[in-house]
Amino acid sequence: MPFNLSLAEREAAGLKRSLPAIERVDGRCLYAGGRQYLNFAGNDYLGLSRAPELLAASEQAAHQYGVGAVASPLVVGHQTIHRELEQALCDWLGLEAVMLFSSGFSANQAVIKALPGKEHTLWQDRLNHASLQEAGLLSPARMVRFAHNDMAALERKLTPNSGLIISEGVFSMDGDTAPWPGLVSLARQSGNWLMIDDAHGLGVLGAKGKGTLAEQGLEASDVNIFMGTFGKALGVSGAFVGGSRALIDYLHNLGRSYIYSTHLPPPQAAAVLAAVRLVQQADDKRDHLQTLIRQFREGVSGLPFTLLPSNTAIQPLIVGEEHKTLELAAALKHQGLWTGAIRPPTVPKGSARLRITLSAAHTKADVQQLINALHAAL
Ligand SMILES: *Cc1c(COP(=O)(O)O)cnc(C)c1O
């Protein structure tokens, strides 16, 4: 047998993963094993996954366009609903052009594998998402990682006019934000390009939910490549890459995961379009989410876990050891609270954590229940 499929070692180390049998889930609740849980593990930060506007848009588009796109975008898949969504994204975020992908993972692959050649360098924050790191390893460019959010470390490693700096808006496993004014000025000074993956900032931060750049007083045009996903605060699935018309034309020609993949299903594009419209007017939801974030942070401040500096929906509690993290998650589950136990290699060794995520769909009473259960679990 050419492959060793044993998972015994991973299991002994508390690292074995298995699919939980979820019956259904939304921003607030999760159903599994015939039981209802409060969901503190998802990414539906504004509770849009079941918004009536999204359901109606998707149903209407299914009747008008069918449930599948029928082809990849460059063949015959790119339809009116896709162009409407692209235009809405450009208008919302102030982008010249965008293109759509069925997932953030493939969006990052398209950009990072198509753009740099072997003479180029990619500088990535050490905590960048796996989809960014992996695309970097597969690209012909040299990949250099810099210490998390450390602008002095990045500056020391930069060479002029030679590549692309990549960071996340909000870090997916830590919930903190990158220092974008610093990144923008380093990119300008060194003559390098800059890319943001704002999967977790989009919809949650900034005026009109425009994301991390807006929150920090910057514009989309301050970066060369703006990537965002539809599977988090927008409540659907899929992603976009935005930038100059020339960049998008280039990626239409050379982004392999765009060219060789069936286009976004029209009902999905329509649901995202409805979400883009809702999100811009969702200040009440964003305010409520911020109230819950403050409530949670105050409520757990006395506990013996490290709370990371996050003002976003992602509020991890660093436990450290893998088995202890699993035990804590199990104790919470027993009380009807579902949290994510995140272990290496998703996060660095020794920093296993509960990845607690809050949503505007939660109530203050829901968050209080979580705080009480965390105190009781010790
Ligand atoms: C979720 C995520 C992705 C991947 O997006 P999908 O649409 O889920 O494939 C990429 N980057 C970051 C930072 C993410 O959190």
Short mmCIF file of C-alpha atoms and ligand atoms in Angstrom, two decimals:
data_model
loop_
_atom_site.label_atom_id
_atom_site.label_comp_id
_atom_site.label_asym_id
_atom_site.label_seq_id
_atom_site.Cartn_x
_atom_site.Cartn_y
_atom_site.Cartn_z
CA MET A 1 0.00 0.00 0.00
CA PRO A 2 1.68 3.25 -1.10
CA PHE A 3 -0.05 5.43 1.50
CA ASN A 4 -0.17 5.38 5.27
CA LEU A 5 -3.69 6.39 6.26
CA SER A 6 -3.26 5.99 10.01
CA LEU A 7 -4.50 8.88 12.15
CA ALA A 8 -3.51 7.25 15.45
CA GLU A 9 -0.63 9.64 16.08
CA ARG A 10 -2.75 12.70 15.42
CA GLU A 11 -5.44 11.30 17.68
CA ALA A 12 -2.99 10.71 20.54
CA ALA A 13 -1.76 14.31 20.19
CA GLY A 14 -5.30 15.72 20.32
CA LEU A 15 -4.98 16.81 16.69
CA LYS A 16 -7.35 14.45 14.90
CA ARG A 17 -10.17 16.25 13.17
CA SER A 18 -13.57 14.91 12.22
CA LEU A 19 -16.64 16.39 10.62
CA PRO A 20 -19.32 17.32 13.14
CA ALA A 21 -22.79 16.09 12.11
CA ILE A 22 -24.53 19.46 11.99
CA GLU A 23 -28.18 19.33 11.00
CA ARG A 24 -28.47 23.03 10.21
CA VAL A 25 -26.93 26.28 11.34
CA ASP A 26 -27.46 30.03 11.16
CA GLY A 27 -25.82 33.07 12.73
CA ARG A 28 -27.36 32.44 16.16
CA CYS A 29 -28.21 28.77 16.43
CA LEU A 30 -26.95 25.38 15.46
CA TYR A 31 -28.78 22.04 15.52
CA ALA A 32 -26.96 18.76 16.00
CA GLY A 33 -27.95 15.39 17.42
CA GLY A 34 -31.52 16.63 17.76
CA ARG A 35 -30.36 19.36 20.12
CA GLN A 36 -30.24 23.15 19.75
CA TYR A 37 -27.03 25.04 20.53
CA LEU A 38 -26.07 28.69 20.51
CA ASN A 39 -23.61 29.06 17.65
CA PHE A 40 -20.40 30.84 18.67
CA ALA A 41 -18.29 29.19 15.96
CA GLY A 42 -19.59 30.51 12.64
CA ASN A 43 -18.72 33.54 10.52
CA ASP A 44 -22.23 34.89 9.85
CA TYR A 45 -21.28 38.08 11.67
CA LEU A 46 -24.36 40.08 10.71
CA GLY A 47 -26.82 37.18 10.70
CA LEU A 48 -27.56 37.56 6.97
CA SER A 49 -27.47 33.88 5.99
CA ARG A 50 -31.22 33.66 6.50
CA ALA A 51 -32.22 37.26 5.76
CA PRO A 52 -35.54 37.27 3.84
CA GLU A 53 -34.08 39.64 1.22
CA LEU A 54 -31.32 37.15 0.40
CA LEU A 55 -33.71 34.19 0.27
CA ALA A 56 -36.09 36.07 -2.05
CA ALA A 57 -33.28 37.26 -4.36
CA SER A 58 -31.84 33.80 -4.65
CA GLU A 59 -35.24 32.22 -5.37
CA GLN A 60 -36.10 34.82 -7.99
CA ALA A 61 -32.72 34.37 -9.72
CA ALA A 62 -33.10 30.59 -9.72
CA HIS A 63 -36.30 30.98 -11.74
CA GLN A 64 -34.85 33.61 -14.05
CA TYR A 65 -31.36 32.13 -14.64
CA GLY A 66 -31.48 28.54 -13.40
CA VAL A 67 -29.54 27.11 -10.47
CA GLY A 68 -26.23 26.68 -12.29
CA ALA A 69 -24.05 29.06 -14.32
CA VAL A 70 -23.74 26.37 -17.06
CA ALA A 71 -20.12 27.24 -17.91
CA SER A 72 -16.95 28.94 -16.78
CA PRO A 73 -16.99 32.76 -17.04
CA LEU A 74 -14.95 33.13 -20.24
CA VAL A 75 -17.03 30.55 -22.09
CA VAL A 76 -20.69 31.50 -21.57
CA GLY A 77 -21.12 31.56 -17.78
CA HIS A 78 -20.76 35.30 -17.12
CA GLN A 79 -24.32 36.67 -17.13
CA THR A 80 -26.23 39.87 -16.33
CA ILE A 81 -26.58 38.97 -12.63
CA HIS A 82 -22.79 38.59 -12.35
CA ARG A 83 -22.20 41.99 -13.99
CA GLU A 84 -24.77 43.59 -11.65
CA LEU A 85 -22.96 42.15 -8.65
CA GLU A 86 -19.56 43.32 -9.94
CA GLN A 87 -20.91 46.85 -10.46
CA ALA A 88 -22.47 46.91 -6.98
CA LEU A 89 -19.14 45.86 -5.44
CA CYS A 90 -17.28 48.58 -7.40
CA ASP A 91 -19.80 51.24 -6.29
CA TRP A 92 -19.79 50.13 -2.65
CA LEU A 93 -16.03 49.84 -2.21
CA GLY A 94 -14.76 52.43 -4.68
CA LEU A 95 -13.04 49.91 -6.96
CA GLU A 96 -12.38 50.35 -10.67
CA ALA A 97 -13.01 46.71 -11.56
CA VAL A 98 -13.72 43.40 -9.84
CA MET A 99 -14.00 39.73 -10.75
CA LEU A 100 -15.98 37.00 -8.96
CA PHE A 101 -14.79 33.63 -7.66
CA SER A 102 -16.64 30.67 -6.17
CA SER A 103 -14.39 30.76 -3.13
CA GLY A 104 -11.86 32.92 -1.37
CA PHE A 105 -9.43 30.04 -1.53
CA SER A 106 -9.52 30.06 -5.34
CA ALA A 107 -9.45 33.88 -5.52
CA ASN A 108 -6.17 33.93 -3.60
CA GLN A 109 -4.78 31.14 -5.78
CA ALA A 110 -5.63 33.03 -8.98
CA VAL A 111 -3.93 36.25 -7.92
CA ILE A 112 -0.85 34.89 -6.23
CA LYS A 113 -0.07 32.24 -8.82
CA ALA A 114 -0.72 34.45 -11.87
CA LEU A 115 0.98 37.68 -10.88
CA PRO A 116 4.54 37.11 -9.65
CA GLY A 117 7.27 35.37 -11.62
CA LYS A 118 10.40 33.79 -10.20
CA GLU A 119 12.18 37.14 -10.12
CA HIS A 120 9.59 38.49 -7.64
CA THR A 121 9.13 38.32 -3.88
CA LEU A 122 5.96 37.87 -1.82
CA TRP A 123 6.05 39.27 1.71
CA GLN A 124 3.40 37.68 3.90
CA ASP A 125 2.43 38.22 7.52
CA ARG A 126 3.26 35.03 9.39
CA LEU A 127 -0.38 34.65 10.46
CA ASN A 128 -1.88 35.04 6.98
CA HIS A 129 -4.63 32.57 6.10
CA ALA A 130 -3.67 29.14 4.76
CA SER A 131 -5.08 30.03 1.32
CA LEU A 132 -2.58 32.91 1.02
CA GLN A 133 0.41 30.97 2.37
CA GLU A 134 -0.33 27.97 0.21
CA ALA A 135 -0.74 30.03 -2.96
CA GLY A 136 2.57 31.71 -2.11
CA LEU A 137 4.32 28.35 -1.84
CA LEU A 138 2.87 27.25 -5.19
CA SER A 139 3.83 30.46 -6.97
CA PRO A 140 7.23 30.74 -8.63
CA ALA A 141 8.07 33.79 -6.47
CA ARG A 142 10.32 33.78 -3.44
CA MET A 143 8.17 33.88 -0.30
CA VAL A 144 9.27 35.82 2.77
CA ARG A 145 7.25 35.78 5.98
CA PHE A 146 7.43 38.62 8.48
CA ALA A 147 6.53 38.64 12.19
CA HIS A 148 2.85 39.29 12.81
CA ASN A 149 1.94 42.96 12.29
CA ASP A 150 5.61 43.94 12.79
CA MET A 151 6.26 46.85 10.41
CA ALA A 152 9.92 47.19 11.42
CA ALA A 153 10.49 43.51 10.62
CA LEU A 154 8.77 43.93 7.26
CA GLU A 155 10.78 47.05 6.43
CA ARG A 156 14.06 45.18 7.08
CA LYS A 157 13.02 42.41 4.66
CA LEU A 158 11.72 44.60 1.82
CA THR A 159 13.63 45.10 -1.39
CA PRO A 160 12.62 47.90 -3.78
CA ASN A 161 10.29 47.41 -6.77
CA SER A 162 10.31 43.65 -6.56
CA GLY A 163 6.98 42.24 -5.52
CA LEU A 164 3.81 42.10 -3.45
CA ILE A 165 3.12 42.60 0.25
CA ILE A 166 0.10 40.61 1.50
CA SER A 167 -1.77 40.91 4.76
CA GLU A 168 -5.23 40.28 6.14
CA GLY A 169 -7.56 43.06 7.22
CA VAL A 170 -8.73 41.13 10.28
CA PHE A 171 -6.75 38.01 11.17
CA SER A 172 -9.04 35.01 11.03
CA MET A 173 -7.77 33.13 14.08
CA ASP A 174 -6.77 36.14 16.23
CA GLY A 175 -9.36 38.80 15.41
CA ASP A 176 -6.87 41.68 15.47
CA THR A 177 -6.37 44.04 12.53
CA ALA A 178 -3.21 44.81 10.56
CA PRO A 179 -1.74 48.36 10.72
CA TRP A 180 -2.80 49.43 7.23
CA PRO A 181 -1.44 53.00 7.22
CA GLY A 182 1.98 51.48 7.98
CA LEU A 183 1.63 48.85 5.27
CA VAL A 184 0.51 51.46 2.72
CA SER A 185 3.45 53.74 3.43
CA LEU A 186 6.00 50.88 3.35
CA ALA A 187 4.59 49.68 0.04
CA ARG A 188 4.78 53.19 -1.43
CA GLN A 189 8.27 53.91 -0.14
CA SER A 190 9.63 50.63 -1.46
CA GLY A 191 7.75 50.69 -4.77
CA ASN A 192 6.07 47.36 -4.07
CA TRP A 193 2.45 46.32 -4.52
CA LEU A 194 0.06 45.73 -1.64
CA MET A 195 -2.81 43.24 -1.28
CA ILE A 196 -5.48 43.01 1.41
CA ASP A 197 -7.52 39.88 2.14
CA ASP A 198 -10.42 41.42 4.07
CA ALA A 199 -12.50 38.27 4.53
CA HIS A 200 -13.32 39.14 8.15
CA GLY A 201 -13.36 42.95 8.00
CA LEU A 202 -15.78 43.37 5.11
CA GLY A 203 -19.29 44.15 6.33
CA VAL A 204 -18.17 44.35 9.96
CA LEU A 205 -15.79 47.32 10.09
CA GLY A 206 -15.80 50.85 8.70
CA ALA A 207 -18.49 53.22 7.41
CA LYS A 208 -21.06 51.29 5.35
CA GLY A 209 -19.22 48.11 6.33
CA LYS A 210 -16.55 48.88 3.73
CA GLY A 211 -14.01 46.99 5.81
CA THR A 212 -10.68 47.38 7.54
CA LEU A 213 -9.24 50.01 5.17
CA ALA A 214 -12.26 52.32 5.69
CA GLU A 215 -12.07 51.72 9.46
CA GLN A 216 -8.46 52.95 9.39
CA GLY A 217 -9.18 56.03 7.27
CA LEU A 218 -7.95 54.57 3.98
CA GLU A 219 -9.49 53.94 0.56
CA ALA A 220 -9.62 50.86 -1.62
CA SER A 221 -7.30 52.72 -4.02
CA ASP A 222 -4.58 52.74 -1.33
CA VAL A 223 -3.96 49.06 -2.11
CA ASN A 224 -3.34 47.45 -5.50
CA ILE A 225 -5.41 44.33 -4.83
CA PHE A 226 -8.53 44.17 -2.67
CA MET A 227 -9.78 40.64 -2.02
CA GLY A 228 -12.92 39.94 -0.01
CA THR A 229 -15.21 36.97 0.56
CA PHE A 230 -18.98 36.49 0.54
CA GLY A 231 -19.02 33.62 3.03
CA LYS A 232 -18.50 35.61 6.19
CA ALA A 233 -20.45 38.80 7.04
CA LEU A 234 -22.28 38.70 3.69
CA GLY A 235 -23.80 35.39 4.74
CA VAL A 236 -23.46 33.54 1.42
CA SER A 237 -20.30 32.13 -0.20
CA GLY A 238 -17.83 33.09 -2.93
CA ALA A 239 -15.34 35.92 -3.23
CA PHE A 240 -14.09 38.80 -5.35
CA VAL A 241 -10.81 40.37 -6.35
CA GLY A 242 -10.83 44.10 -7.08
CA GLY A 243 -8.30 46.56 -8.45
CA SER A 244 -7.46 48.41 -11.63
CA ARG A 245 -9.11 47.51 -14.94
CA ALA A 246 -5.68 46.39 -16.19
CA LEU A 247 -5.23 44.02 -13.23
CA ILE A 248 -8.65 42.43 -13.69
CA ASP A 249 -8.16 42.06 -17.48
CA TYR A 250 -4.82 40.40 -16.76
CA LEU A 251 -6.37 37.96 -14.27
CA HIS A 252 -9.20 37.15 -16.71
CA ASN A 253 -6.43 35.89 -18.98
CA LEU A 254 -4.05 34.28 -16.50
CA GLY A 255 -5.98 33.46 -13.30
CA ARG A 256 -6.23 29.71 -13.75
CA SER A 257 -8.72 29.03 -10.94
CA TYR A 258 -10.99 31.65 -12.59
CA ILE A 259 -10.61 30.43 -16.14
CA TYR A 260 -10.97 26.70 -15.48
CA SER A 261 -13.85 26.74 -13.01
CA THR A 262 -17.64 26.93 -13.39
CA HIS A 263 -18.88 30.44 -12.62
CA LEU A 264 -20.81 31.39 -9.47
CA PRO A 265 -24.37 29.99 -9.60
CA PRO A 266 -26.78 32.86 -10.43
CA PRO A 267 -28.91 32.39 -7.28
CA GLN A 268 -25.72 32.76 -5.24
CA ALA A 269 -24.69 35.92 -7.14
CA ALA A 270 -28.20 37.34 -6.59
CA ALA A 271 -28.10 36.57 -2.86
CA VAL A 272 -24.70 38.26 -2.57
CA LEU A 273 -26.03 41.29 -4.47
CA ALA A 274 -28.91 41.54 -1.97
CA ALA A 275 -26.39 41.21 0.87
CA VAL A 276 -24.19 43.99 -0.59
CA ARG A 277 -27.21 46.30 -0.55
CA LEU A 278 -28.26 45.33 2.99
CA VAL A 279 -24.78 45.53 4.48
CA GLN A 280 -24.33 49.18 3.51
CA GLN A 281 -27.34 50.09 5.64
CA ALA A 282 -26.61 47.72 8.51
CA ASP A 283 -25.22 50.24 11.02
CA ASP A 284 -27.76 49.01 13.59
CA LYS A 285 -26.44 45.45 13.24
CA ARG A 286 -22.81 46.64 13.42
CA ASP A 287 -23.60 48.71 16.54
CA HIS A 288 -25.31 45.76 18.19
CA LEU A 289 -22.34 43.54 17.34
CA GLN A 290 -19.94 46.06 18.93
CA THR A 291 -22.12 46.10 22.08
CA LEU A 292 -21.89 42.31 22.28
CA ILE A 293 -18.11 42.42 21.72
CA ARG A 294 -17.66 44.86 24.64
CA GLN A 295 -19.99 42.80 26.83
CA PHE A 296 -18.05 39.60 26.07
CA ARG A 297 -14.62 41.14 26.68
CA GLU A 298 -15.67 42.65 30.00
CA GLY A 299 -17.41 39.43 31.02
CA VAL A 300 -14.37 37.19 30.51
CA SER A 301 -11.67 39.63 31.61
CA GLY A 302 -11.23 37.85 34.99
CA LEU A 303 -10.67 34.42 33.48
CA PRO A 304 -7.20 32.84 33.31
CA PHE A 305 -7.06 32.82 29.51
CA THR A 306 -5.33 35.26 27.23
CA LEU A 307 -7.78 37.51 25.43
CA LEU A 308 -6.31 38.92 22.21
CA PRO A 309 -6.51 42.63 21.26
CA SER A 310 -9.56 42.35 19.01
CA ASN A 311 -12.46 44.73 18.41
CA THR A 312 -13.96 42.40 15.84
CA ALA A 313 -16.45 39.54 15.89
CA ILE A 314 -13.56 37.09 16.36
CA GLN A 315 -12.77 36.80 20.09
CA PRO A 316 -10.40 33.88 20.68
CA LEU A 317 -9.56 32.65 24.16
CA ILE A 318 -6.04 31.23 24.14
CA VAL A 319 -5.95 28.07 26.26
CA GLY A 320 -2.56 26.76 25.09
CA GLU A 321 -2.72 23.00 25.37
CA GLU A 322 -4.70 20.94 22.83
CA HIS A 323 -6.49 18.47 25.14
CA LYS A 324 -7.45 21.24 27.57
CA THR A 325 -8.93 23.24 24.70
CA LEU A 326 -10.98 20.22 23.59
CA GLU A 327 -12.18 19.65 27.17
CA LEU A 328 -13.28 23.25 27.54
CA ALA A 329 -15.14 23.13 24.22
CA ALA A 330 -16.81 19.89 25.32
CA ALA A 331 -17.88 21.42 28.66
CA LEU A 332 -19.44 24.36 26.82
CA LYS A 333 -21.14 22.04 24.35
CA HIS A 334 -22.66 20.16 27.27
CA GLN A 335 -24.28 23.45 28.26
CA GLY A 336 -25.64 24.07 24.76
CA LEU A 337 -22.89 26.42 23.53
CA TRP A 338 -20.95 25.58 20.35
CA THR A 339 -17.46 27.09 20.01
CA GLY A 340 -14.57 26.18 17.71
CA ALA A 341 -11.59 24.38 19.27
CA ILE A 342 -8.74 25.51 17.01
CA ARG A 343 -5.49 23.60 17.21
CA PRO A 344 -2.18 23.41 15.33
CA PRO A 345 -1.42 23.50 12.47
CA THR A 346 -4.20 26.08 11.99
CA VAL A 347 -2.59 28.10 14.80
CA PRO A 348 0.99 28.01 16.14
CA LYS A 349 1.94 25.22 18.58
CA GLY A 350 1.12 26.02 22.20
CA SER A 351 -1.62 28.49 21.25
CA ALA A 352 -4.62 26.18 20.91
CA ARG A 353 -7.71 28.22 21.49
CA LEU A 354 -11.43 28.52 21.56
CA ARG A 355 -12.27 30.59 18.53
CA ILE A 356 -15.37 32.35 19.76
CA THR A 357 -17.23 34.36 17.18
CA LEU A 358 -20.07 36.74 17.89
CA SER A 359 -22.85 37.70 15.51
CA ALA A 360 -25.37 40.51 15.37
CA ALA A 361 -27.89 37.65 15.40
CA HIS A 362 -26.99 36.96 19.07
CA THR A 363 -28.80 38.66 21.94
CA LYS A 364 -27.15 40.08 25.04
CA ALA A 365 -28.71 37.20 26.98
CA ASP A 366 -26.99 34.71 24.60
CA VAL A 367 -23.61 36.30 25.27
CA GLN A 368 -24.26 36.37 29.03
CA GLN A 369 -25.00 32.66 28.89
CA LEU A 370 -21.61 32.09 27.24
CA ILE A 371 -19.81 34.23 29.83
CA ASN A 372 -21.52 32.37 32.70
CA ALA A 373 -20.67 28.99 31.20
CA LEU A 374 -17.00 29.96 30.77
CA HIS A 375 -16.80 30.95 34.44
CA ALA A 376 -18.56 27.73 35.47
CA ALA A 377 -16.28 25.57 33.31
CA LEU A 378 -13.18 26.36 35.39
C1 LIG B 1 -12.36 32.23 4.86
C2 LIG B 1 -11.12 32.86 4.35
C3 LIG B 1 -10.67 32.67 3.06
C4 LIG B 1 -11.28 31.63 2.16
O1 LIG B 1 -12.52 32.04 1.71
P1 LIG B 1 -13.57 30.92 1.26
O2 LIG B 1 -14.54 31.68 0.46
O3 LIG B 1 -14.14 30.34 2.51
O4 LIG B 1 -12.81 29.92 0.45
C5 LIG B 1 -9.59 33.38 2.61
N1 LIG B 1 -8.95 34.25 3.41
C6 LIG B 1 -9.33 34.44 4.69
C7 LIG B 1 -8.58 35.40 5.53
C8 LIG B 1 -10.42 33.75 5.20
O5 LIG B 1 -10.77 33.91 6.47
#
